[in-house]
Short mmCIF file of C-alpha atoms and ligand atoms in Angstrom, two decimals:
data_model
loop_
_atom_site.label_atom_id
_atom_site.label_comp_id
_atom_site.label_asym_id
_atom_site.label_seq_id
_atom_site.Cartn_x
_atom_site.Cartn_y
_atom_site.Cartn_z
CA MET A 14 -5.12 -25.41 -3.06
CA GLN A 15 -2.37 -23.27 -1.25
CA GLU A 16 -1.15 -20.48 -2.98
CA GLN A 17 2.61 -19.95 -3.51
CA LYS A 18 3.91 -16.56 -2.30
CA ARG A 19 5.48 -14.56 -4.95
CA VAL A 20 8.79 -13.38 -4.27
CA VAL A 21 9.06 -9.72 -4.42
CA GLU A 22 12.15 -8.74 -6.77
CA LYS A 23 13.46 -5.37 -6.14
CA ASP A 24 13.31 -3.27 -9.43
CA ALA A 25 15.86 -0.77 -10.48
CA PRO A 26 14.36 3.28 -9.47
CA LEU A 27 12.57 5.24 -11.63
CA ARG A 28 14.96 7.19 -13.84
CA MET A 29 13.92 10.91 -14.86
CA ASP A 30 13.79 10.02 -18.26
CA ASP A 31 11.27 6.40 -17.98
CA LEU A 32 8.10 6.81 -19.38
CA ILE A 33 5.02 7.58 -17.07
CA VAL A 34 1.67 6.86 -18.42
CA ILE A 35 -1.26 8.60 -16.47
CA THR A 36 -4.80 8.01 -17.63
CA GLY A 37 -7.85 10.41 -16.97
CA ALA A 38 -5.22 13.38 -17.04
CA GLY A 39 -7.96 15.61 -18.48
CA GLY A 40 -9.70 15.43 -15.14
CA PHE A 41 -9.05 16.55 -11.61
CA ILE A 42 -6.69 14.16 -9.72
CA ALA A 43 -4.84 12.67 -12.73
CA GLY A 44 -4.25 16.37 -13.88
CA ASN A 45 -2.68 17.25 -10.94
CA LEU A 46 -0.72 13.81 -10.58
CA VAL A 47 0.65 15.25 -14.07
CA ARG A 48 1.56 18.19 -12.80
CA TYR A 49 3.21 16.97 -9.77
CA PHE A 50 5.72 14.14 -11.35
CA ALA A 51 6.43 17.22 -14.20
CA ASN A 52 7.31 19.02 -11.28
CA LYS A 53 9.61 16.35 -9.73
CA GLY A 54 11.74 16.49 -13.01
CA PHE A 55 10.12 13.47 -14.77
CA THR A 56 10.94 14.36 -18.90
CA ARG A 57 8.51 11.94 -20.34
CA ILE A 58 5.23 11.89 -19.04
CA ARG A 59 2.06 10.73 -21.47
CA ALA A 60 -1.17 12.21 -20.27
CA VAL A 61 -4.18 10.31 -21.38
CA ASP A 62 -8.03 11.17 -21.55
CA LYS A 63 -11.28 10.76 -23.38
CA LYS A 64 -12.35 14.65 -23.49
CA PRO A 65 -10.89 16.96 -26.16
CA LEU A 66 -7.82 18.82 -25.15
CA TYR A 67 -9.69 21.92 -24.49
CA GLU A 68 -11.69 20.52 -21.81
CA TRP A 69 -8.79 19.26 -19.75
CA TYR A 70 -8.79 21.12 -16.52
CA LEU A 71 -4.89 21.49 -16.56
CA HIS A 72 -2.37 21.49 -19.27
CA VAL A 73 1.63 20.94 -18.27
CA PRO A 74 4.06 22.44 -20.78
CA GLY A 75 6.46 19.37 -22.18
CA VAL A 76 4.02 16.38 -21.69
CA GLU A 77 2.85 14.04 -24.55
CA ASN A 78 -1.16 14.50 -24.40
CA LEU A 79 -3.47 12.09 -25.96
CA CYS A 80 -6.92 12.30 -26.44
CA LEU A 81 -8.11 8.29 -26.18
CA ASP A 82 -10.84 6.50 -25.09
CA VAL A 83 -9.10 3.96 -22.97
CA SER A 84 -12.16 1.35 -22.26
CA ARG A 85 -11.16 0.08 -25.60
CA GLU A 86 -8.46 -2.39 -26.05
CA ALA A 87 -6.45 -1.34 -29.12
CA ASN A 88 -6.14 2.59 -27.44
CA CYS A 89 -4.89 1.00 -24.44
CA GLN A 90 -2.02 -1.07 -26.03
CA ARG A 91 -1.24 2.39 -27.79
CA VAL A 92 -0.99 4.31 -24.80
CA CYS A 93 0.95 1.71 -22.47
CA GLU A 94 3.57 1.22 -25.53
CA GLY A 95 7.22 1.84 -23.54
CA ALA A 96 5.43 2.54 -20.50
CA VAL A 97 7.31 2.06 -17.35
CA GLU A 98 5.13 2.65 -14.95
CA VAL A 99 1.04 3.02 -15.66
CA TYR A 100 -0.96 5.25 -13.15
CA ASN A 101 -5.07 4.42 -14.23
CA LEU A 102 -7.00 7.15 -12.76
CA ALA A 103 -9.60 7.12 -15.65
CA ALA A 104 -13.16 6.61 -14.57
CA ASP A 105 -16.80 7.90 -15.53
CA MET A 106 -17.18 9.40 -12.08
CA GLY A 107 -18.92 12.15 -10.13
CA GLY A 108 -20.51 13.31 -6.59
CA MET A 109 -23.37 11.48 -4.96
CA GLY A 110 -25.51 13.06 -7.81
CA PHE A 111 -24.04 11.61 -10.58
CA ILE A 112 -22.95 8.26 -8.88
CA GLU A 113 -26.55 7.26 -7.47
CA ARG A 114 -28.25 8.43 -10.95
CA PHE A 115 -25.35 6.63 -13.51
CA ARG A 116 -25.14 3.28 -12.26
CA VAL A 117 -24.52 1.64 -15.56
CA GLU A 118 -21.94 4.43 -16.48
CA CYS A 119 -19.97 3.70 -13.19
CA LEU A 120 -20.12 0.17 -13.99
CA ARG A 121 -18.95 0.34 -17.85
CA SER A 122 -15.62 1.77 -16.34
CA ILE A 123 -14.86 -2.00 -15.61
CA LEU A 124 -13.58 -2.06 -19.38
CA ILE A 125 -11.13 0.79 -18.72
CA ASN A 126 -9.48 -0.98 -15.96
CA THR A 127 -9.64 -4.22 -17.74
CA HIS A 128 -7.91 -3.53 -20.78
CA MET A 129 -5.70 -0.99 -19.40
CA VAL A 130 -4.07 -3.34 -16.76
CA GLU A 131 -3.75 -6.06 -19.40
CA ALA A 132 -2.10 -3.74 -21.74
CA ALA A 133 0.26 -2.43 -18.92
CA TYR A 134 1.29 -5.70 -18.43
CA GLN A 135 1.43 -6.85 -22.17
CA ALA A 136 4.01 -3.64 -22.39
CA GLY A 137 5.99 -4.87 -19.77
CA ALA A 138 5.25 -1.96 -17.08
CA ARG A 139 7.00 -2.33 -14.05
CA ARG A 140 4.19 -0.50 -11.78
CA TYR A 141 0.45 -0.36 -12.09
CA PHE A 142 -1.47 2.29 -9.77
CA TYR A 143 -4.95 1.93 -9.81
CA ALA A 144 -7.57 4.72 -8.17
CA SER A 145 -10.23 2.76 -6.12
CA SER A 146 -12.48 4.44 -3.69
CA ALA A 147 -14.20 4.31 -0.36
CA CYS A 148 -17.56 3.54 -2.05
CA ALA A 149 -15.79 0.08 -2.27
CA TYR A 150 -16.58 -0.21 1.44
CA ASN A 151 -19.62 -2.23 2.91
CA THR A 152 -22.38 0.14 3.36
CA LEU A 153 -23.92 -1.83 6.28
CA LEU A 154 -21.10 -0.24 7.96
CA GLN A 155 -21.60 3.26 7.60
CA GLU A 156 -25.20 3.84 8.61
CA ASP A 157 -24.70 6.29 11.17
CA PRO A 158 -23.09 9.46 10.90
CA ASN A 159 -21.16 8.58 14.13
CA VAL A 160 -19.47 5.54 12.32
CA ARG A 161 -16.41 4.14 13.19
CA ALA A 162 -13.91 4.66 10.60
CA LEU A 163 -13.31 2.16 7.79
CA LYS A 164 -10.13 -0.09 7.75
CA GLU A 165 -8.80 -1.76 4.88
CA THR A 166 -10.51 -5.02 5.78
CA ASP A 167 -14.00 -3.64 5.94
CA ALA A 168 -14.58 -4.43 2.34
CA TYR A 169 -15.53 -7.82 2.79
CA PRO A 170 -17.49 -9.28 3.20
CA ALA A 171 -18.98 -7.00 0.34
CA MET A 172 -21.52 -4.91 0.32
CA ALA A 173 -20.10 -2.14 -1.77
CA GLU A 174 -21.83 0.90 -3.44
CA ARG A 175 -24.32 -0.07 -6.00
CA GLY A 176 -22.72 0.56 -9.45
CA TYR A 177 -19.65 2.70 -8.75
CA GLY A 178 -18.57 0.81 -5.53
CA TRP A 179 -18.94 -2.60 -7.32
CA GLU A 180 -16.98 -1.56 -10.22
CA LYS A 181 -14.04 -0.44 -7.87
CA LEU A 182 -14.18 -3.63 -5.96
CA ILE A 183 -13.50 -5.86 -8.70
CA SER A 184 -11.10 -4.06 -10.36
CA GLU A 185 -9.26 -4.41 -7.53
CA GLN A 186 -9.37 -7.99 -7.81
CA PHE A 187 -8.40 -7.69 -11.38
CA CYS A 188 -5.14 -5.76 -10.21
CA GLN A 189 -4.08 -8.28 -7.15
CA GLU A 190 -4.74 -11.30 -9.58
CA TYR A 191 -2.25 -9.82 -12.11
CA TRP A 192 -0.10 -9.79 -9.53
CA HIS A 193 -0.39 -13.00 -7.93
CA GLU A 194 -0.81 -14.80 -11.00
CA ARG A 195 1.43 -12.84 -13.37
CA GLY A 196 3.95 -10.76 -11.44
CA LEU A 197 2.77 -7.23 -12.44
CA LYS A 198 3.56 -4.93 -9.47
CA THR A 199 0.23 -3.63 -8.77
CA PHE A 200 -0.78 -0.72 -6.13
CA ILE A 201 -4.45 0.03 -5.20
CA ALA A 202 -5.42 3.33 -3.41
CA ARG A 203 -8.89 3.76 -1.73
CA PHE A 204 -9.49 7.61 -2.23
CA HIS A 205 -11.90 9.05 0.42
CA ASN A 206 -13.20 12.24 -1.06
CA VAL A 207 -10.65 14.38 -2.66
CA TYR A 208 -10.89 18.41 -3.23
CA GLY A 209 -9.12 21.10 -4.28
CA PRO A 210 -8.09 23.18 -7.03
CA HIS A 211 -8.68 22.17 -10.85
CA GLY A 212 -11.53 20.01 -9.71
CA THR A 213 -14.95 19.77 -10.90
CA TRP A 214 -17.21 22.94 -9.25
CA ASP A 215 -20.15 22.89 -11.73
CA GLY A 216 -22.19 20.81 -14.47
CA GLY A 217 -23.30 17.79 -12.01
CA ARG A 218 -20.37 15.88 -11.43
CA GLU A 219 -18.93 18.45 -8.54
CA LYS A 220 -18.86 16.82 -4.75
CA ALA A 221 -19.73 18.86 -1.64
CA PRO A 222 -16.59 20.62 -0.95
CA ALA A 223 -16.95 22.41 -4.50
CA ALA A 224 -20.61 22.74 -4.85
CA ILE A 225 -21.12 24.20 -1.02
CA SER A 226 -18.19 26.79 -2.41
CA ARG A 227 -20.11 27.26 -5.72
CA LYS A 228 -23.31 27.94 -3.99
CA VAL A 229 -22.18 30.24 -1.78
CA ILE A 230 -20.02 32.54 -4.11
CA GLU A 231 -23.34 32.43 -6.23
CA ALA A 232 -25.63 33.60 -3.47
CA LEU A 233 -22.99 36.43 -2.73
CA ASP A 234 -23.15 37.47 -6.20
CA LYS A 235 -27.06 37.51 -6.31
CA ASN A 236 -27.28 38.84 -3.39
CA ASP A 237 -29.56 36.20 -2.36
CA LEU A 238 -28.03 34.34 0.91
CA ARG A 239 -30.05 30.94 0.83
CA ILE A 240 -28.22 27.72 0.37
CA ASN A 241 -29.85 24.61 -0.15
CA ILE A 242 -28.08 21.49 1.23
CA TRP A 243 -28.97 17.89 0.29
CA GLY A 244 -30.05 15.69 2.85
CA ASN A 245 -30.48 16.59 6.62
CA GLY A 246 -26.57 18.27 6.58
CA GLU A 247 -25.80 15.38 9.59
CA GLN A 248 -24.12 13.00 7.26
CA THR A 249 -20.43 13.03 7.60
CA ARG A 250 -17.37 12.27 5.80
CA SER A 251 -13.47 13.40 5.49
CA PHE A 252 -11.94 15.51 2.90
CA MET A 253 -8.56 15.09 1.55
CA TYR A 254 -6.70 17.87 0.11
CA ILE A 255 -5.19 17.61 -3.64
CA ASP A 256 -1.78 17.80 -2.72
CA ASP A 257 -1.76 15.09 0.01
CA CYS A 258 -3.56 12.63 -2.54
CA VAL A 259 -0.69 12.85 -5.42
CA GLN A 260 2.18 12.58 -2.71
CA GLY A 261 -0.02 9.63 -1.75
CA ILE A 262 -0.31 8.05 -4.65
CA ASP A 263 3.57 8.36 -5.41
CA LYS A 264 4.48 6.97 -1.84
CA ILE A 265 2.24 3.80 -2.21
CA THR A 266 3.20 3.30 -5.75
CA HIS A 267 6.71 3.23 -4.64
CA CYS A 268 6.63 0.90 -1.51
CA ASP A 269 6.92 -2.85 -2.45
CA GLU A 270 5.06 -3.66 0.59
CA LEU A 271 1.87 -2.47 -0.73
CA ILE A 272 2.00 -4.72 -3.96
CA ALA A 273 -1.99 -5.91 -4.36
CA THR A 274 -2.79 -4.57 -1.11
CA PRO A 275 -5.46 -2.13 -0.99
CA ILE A 276 -4.82 0.82 1.17
CA ASN A 277 -6.95 3.96 2.36
CA LEU A 278 -5.92 7.18 0.74
CA GLY A 279 -7.86 9.75 2.98
CA SER A 280 -7.96 12.16 5.58
CA SER A 281 -8.94 11.18 8.91
CA GLU A 282 -10.56 14.76 9.80
CA MET A 283 -14.37 13.76 9.75
CA VAL A 284 -17.01 16.52 9.65
CA SER A 285 -20.55 16.56 8.64
CA ILE A 286 -21.95 18.42 5.78
CA ASN A 287 -23.33 21.03 8.10
CA THR A 288 -19.73 21.58 9.94
CA LEU A 289 -18.58 22.35 6.19
CA VAL A 290 -21.03 24.93 5.13
CA SER A 291 -19.91 26.73 8.22
CA LYS A 292 -16.25 26.51 7.26
CA VAL A 293 -16.80 28.01 3.97
CA GLU A 294 -19.42 30.35 5.55
CA LYS A 295 -16.41 31.76 7.87
CA ILE A 296 -14.16 31.76 4.47
CA ALA A 297 -16.76 33.92 2.62
CA GLY A 298 -17.55 36.19 5.75
CA VAL A 299 -21.34 35.39 5.34
CA THR A 300 -23.93 33.62 6.89
CA MET A 301 -26.47 31.65 5.03
CA GLN A 302 -30.27 30.70 5.38
CA ARG A 303 -30.08 26.92 5.06
CA SER A 304 -32.91 24.94 3.69
CA TYR A 305 -32.39 20.92 3.37
CA ASP A 306 -33.75 18.66 0.56
CA LEU A 307 -34.20 15.34 2.09
CA ASP A 308 -35.01 13.80 -1.37
CA ALA A 309 -31.47 14.45 -2.64
CA PRO A 310 -28.85 12.01 -3.40
CA GLN A 311 -26.73 12.19 -0.03
CA GLY A 312 -25.00 8.45 0.03
CA VAL A 313 -24.18 6.73 3.28
CA ALA A 314 -24.93 8.04 6.69
CA GLY A 315 -21.22 8.42 8.04
CA ARG A 316 -17.64 7.54 6.46
CA ASN A 317 -14.24 8.23 7.53
CA SER A 318 -10.68 6.84 6.85
CA ASP A 319 -9.04 4.75 9.60
CA ASN A 320 -5.44 5.50 8.93
CA THR A 321 -3.72 3.24 11.10
CA PHE A 322 -2.60 0.85 8.06
CA ILE A 323 -1.01 3.84 6.33
CA GLN A 324 0.71 5.65 9.22
CA GLN A 325 2.06 2.02 9.84
CA VAL A 326 3.56 1.42 6.50
CA LEU A 327 4.19 4.95 5.34
CA HIS A 328 4.85 6.87 8.57
CA TRP A 329 2.77 9.40 6.84
CA GLU A 330 -0.91 10.39 6.22
CA PRO A 331 -2.74 12.95 4.56
CA ASN A 332 -2.71 15.84 6.66
CA THR A 333 -3.46 19.23 5.12
CA SER A 334 -6.63 20.63 7.14
CA LEU A 335 -10.00 20.89 6.04
CA ASP A 336 -9.66 24.78 7.05
CA GLN A 337 -6.56 25.40 4.98
CA GLY A 338 -7.65 23.44 2.35
CA MET A 339 -10.73 24.62 1.70
CA ALA A 340 -9.69 28.43 1.76
CA VAL A 341 -7.50 27.75 -1.54
CA THR A 342 -10.17 25.89 -2.85
CA TYR A 343 -12.85 28.48 -2.48
CA ALA A 344 -10.56 31.20 -3.56
CA TRP A 345 -9.95 29.13 -6.91
CA ILE A 346 -13.60 28.62 -7.48
CA LYS A 347 -14.38 31.98 -6.72
CA GLU A 348 -11.42 32.94 -9.75
CA GLN A 349 -13.42 30.55 -11.97
CA TYR A 350 -17.27 31.72 -11.22
CA GLN A 351 -15.81 35.32 -11.77
CA LYS A 352 -13.54 34.81 -15.28
CA ARG A 353 -16.66 32.99 -16.60
CA LYS A 354 -18.93 35.52 -15.66
CA ALA A 355 -16.77 38.21 -17.64
CA GLY A 356 -17.56 35.70 -20.77
CA GLU A 357 -13.83 33.72 -20.22
CA ARG A 358 -13.59 30.23 -21.83
CA VAL A 359 -13.38 28.11 -18.16
CA GLY A 360 -13.54 24.63 -17.81
CA MET A 361 -15.83 22.85 -14.94
CA GLY A 362 -12.67 22.19 -13.09
P1 NAD B 415 -12.72 13.33 -12.89
O1 NAD B 415 -13.67 13.09 -13.63
O2 NAD B 415 -12.00 14.92 -12.74
O3 NAD B 415 -11.02 12.38 -14.03
C1 NAD B 415 -11.67 11.30 -14.66
C2 NAD B 415 -10.91 11.50 -16.03
O4 NAD B 415 -11.41 10.67 -16.54
C3 NAD B 415 -12.02 12.48 -16.61
O5 NAD B 415 -11.57 13.53 -17.26
C4 NAD B 415 -12.65 11.46 -17.69
O6 NAD B 415 -13.00 12.57 -19.19
C5 NAD B 415 -11.64 10.56 -17.68
N1 NAD B 415 -12.08 9.41 -18.66
C6 NAD B 415 -13.47 8.83 -18.25
N2 NAD B 415 -13.44 7.74 -18.82
C7 NAD B 415 -12.58 7.63 -19.81
C8 NAD B 415 -12.17 6.92 -20.68
N3 NAD B 415 -12.75 5.74 -21.29
N4 NAD B 415 -10.99 7.09 -21.61
C9 NAD B 415 -9.96 7.80 -21.52
N5 NAD B 415 -10.63 8.97 -20.19
C10 NAD B 415 -11.91 8.64 -19.51
O7 NAD B 415 -12.52 12.45 -11.59
P2 NAD B 415 -11.25 12.39 -10.66
O8 NAD B 415 -12.11 13.27 -9.46
O9 NAD B 415 -9.96 13.17 -11.14
O10 NAD B 415 -11.34 10.97 -10.08
C11 NAD B 415 -10.02 10.28 -10.77
C12 NAD B 415 -10.13 8.71 -10.15
O11 NAD B 415 -10.14 8.74 -8.73
C13 NAD B 415 -11.35 8.02 -10.50
O12 NAD B 415 -10.59 6.68 -10.88
C14 NAD B 415 -12.33 8.25 -9.47
O13 NAD B 415 -13.12 7.05 -9.33
C15 NAD B 415 -11.29 8.12 -8.30
N6 NAD B 415 -11.63 8.63 -7.30
C16 NAD B 415 -11.65 9.92 -7.09
C17 NAD B 415 -12.51 10.53 -5.90
C18 NAD B 415 -12.27 11.88 -5.77
O14 NAD B 415 -12.94 12.25 -4.45
N7 NAD B 415 -12.43 12.46 -6.65
C19 NAD B 415 -12.84 9.60 -4.59
C20 NAD B 415 -12.42 8.23 -4.70
C21 NAD B 415 -12.18 7.68 -5.93
#
């Protein structure tokens, strides 16, 4: 059966007092997104997370904060009431240590998007953003550290990362069909590793840039200049600075050409983990004695973002250099570390 192509109707521009709903707002990216929209002057932002408020990484004045679990249908209905735009970033996730170990938890995030997209549709929201991941890509294309960068079509034929990646892929499908069948304008970004201040930096869910920074800070503090690296250090990745990420989310969600079309949102500056360690050493002014844990979780061998499509559609791509972004991130984690040592209460992000 041939599908009728949906006509894209132009909607009114977002007003400063239109209600924006952001889930996962106690966490890293959504917390920064709340602050980004507040700084832009939006006056009605509803921030939602299941964590108690004191555990939220960022508290933005003037925002309505709700502590609710959005894997439950009734809560999603409450959360989406009156929403004009919905940004769904809530998910149970973490770095490789978390997603390789807790696949069931990751898969169960399917409940979040399933209920959120329906509630957004029922509430008559105009736009719905979903945070997908590069983990949705076919893992067979990522078996070599010198990989070619992943382009959007590389998700199919599907062989996503177990647990987390498959959840992202099926949630993308939900978003796409809510457009094709029901006319809700949905937007899907496949994030490649995001890092920066107010991200998780300790506790087991942190990702490589934060984990390496913390290990170096800890080593310096204890005057024991050894670092243990997961894998052989040759695995490659690209890392996107948080400011680029929130700007990208805004650009993608307000581009009708991208309705129901997954797009890479990531940096194309690919580095090995060893190079990342060298960058942190340079920032800290230290040389570490490296050891390698070959049994530790390390994910795919190589991954990078092909930014041809985003450049073509948005004439933009994430462009903060890793050197610049890591200097700011390292300084922020050091500050958190010192505060914690002095007995102050700090979030792990
Ligand atoms: P994060 O863990 O810092 O934030 C996620 C937040 O969602 C947490 O505060 C958590 O409490 C909340 N949450 C989880 N389940 C919930 C529920 N049922 N109800 C309400 N809140 C719930 O993670 P992040 O790095 O900010 O990631 C945000 C989104 O971006 C996620 O969907 C993640 O999968 C995606 N993503 C992130 C990265 C990255 O590098 N950080 C890469 C790819 C994709």
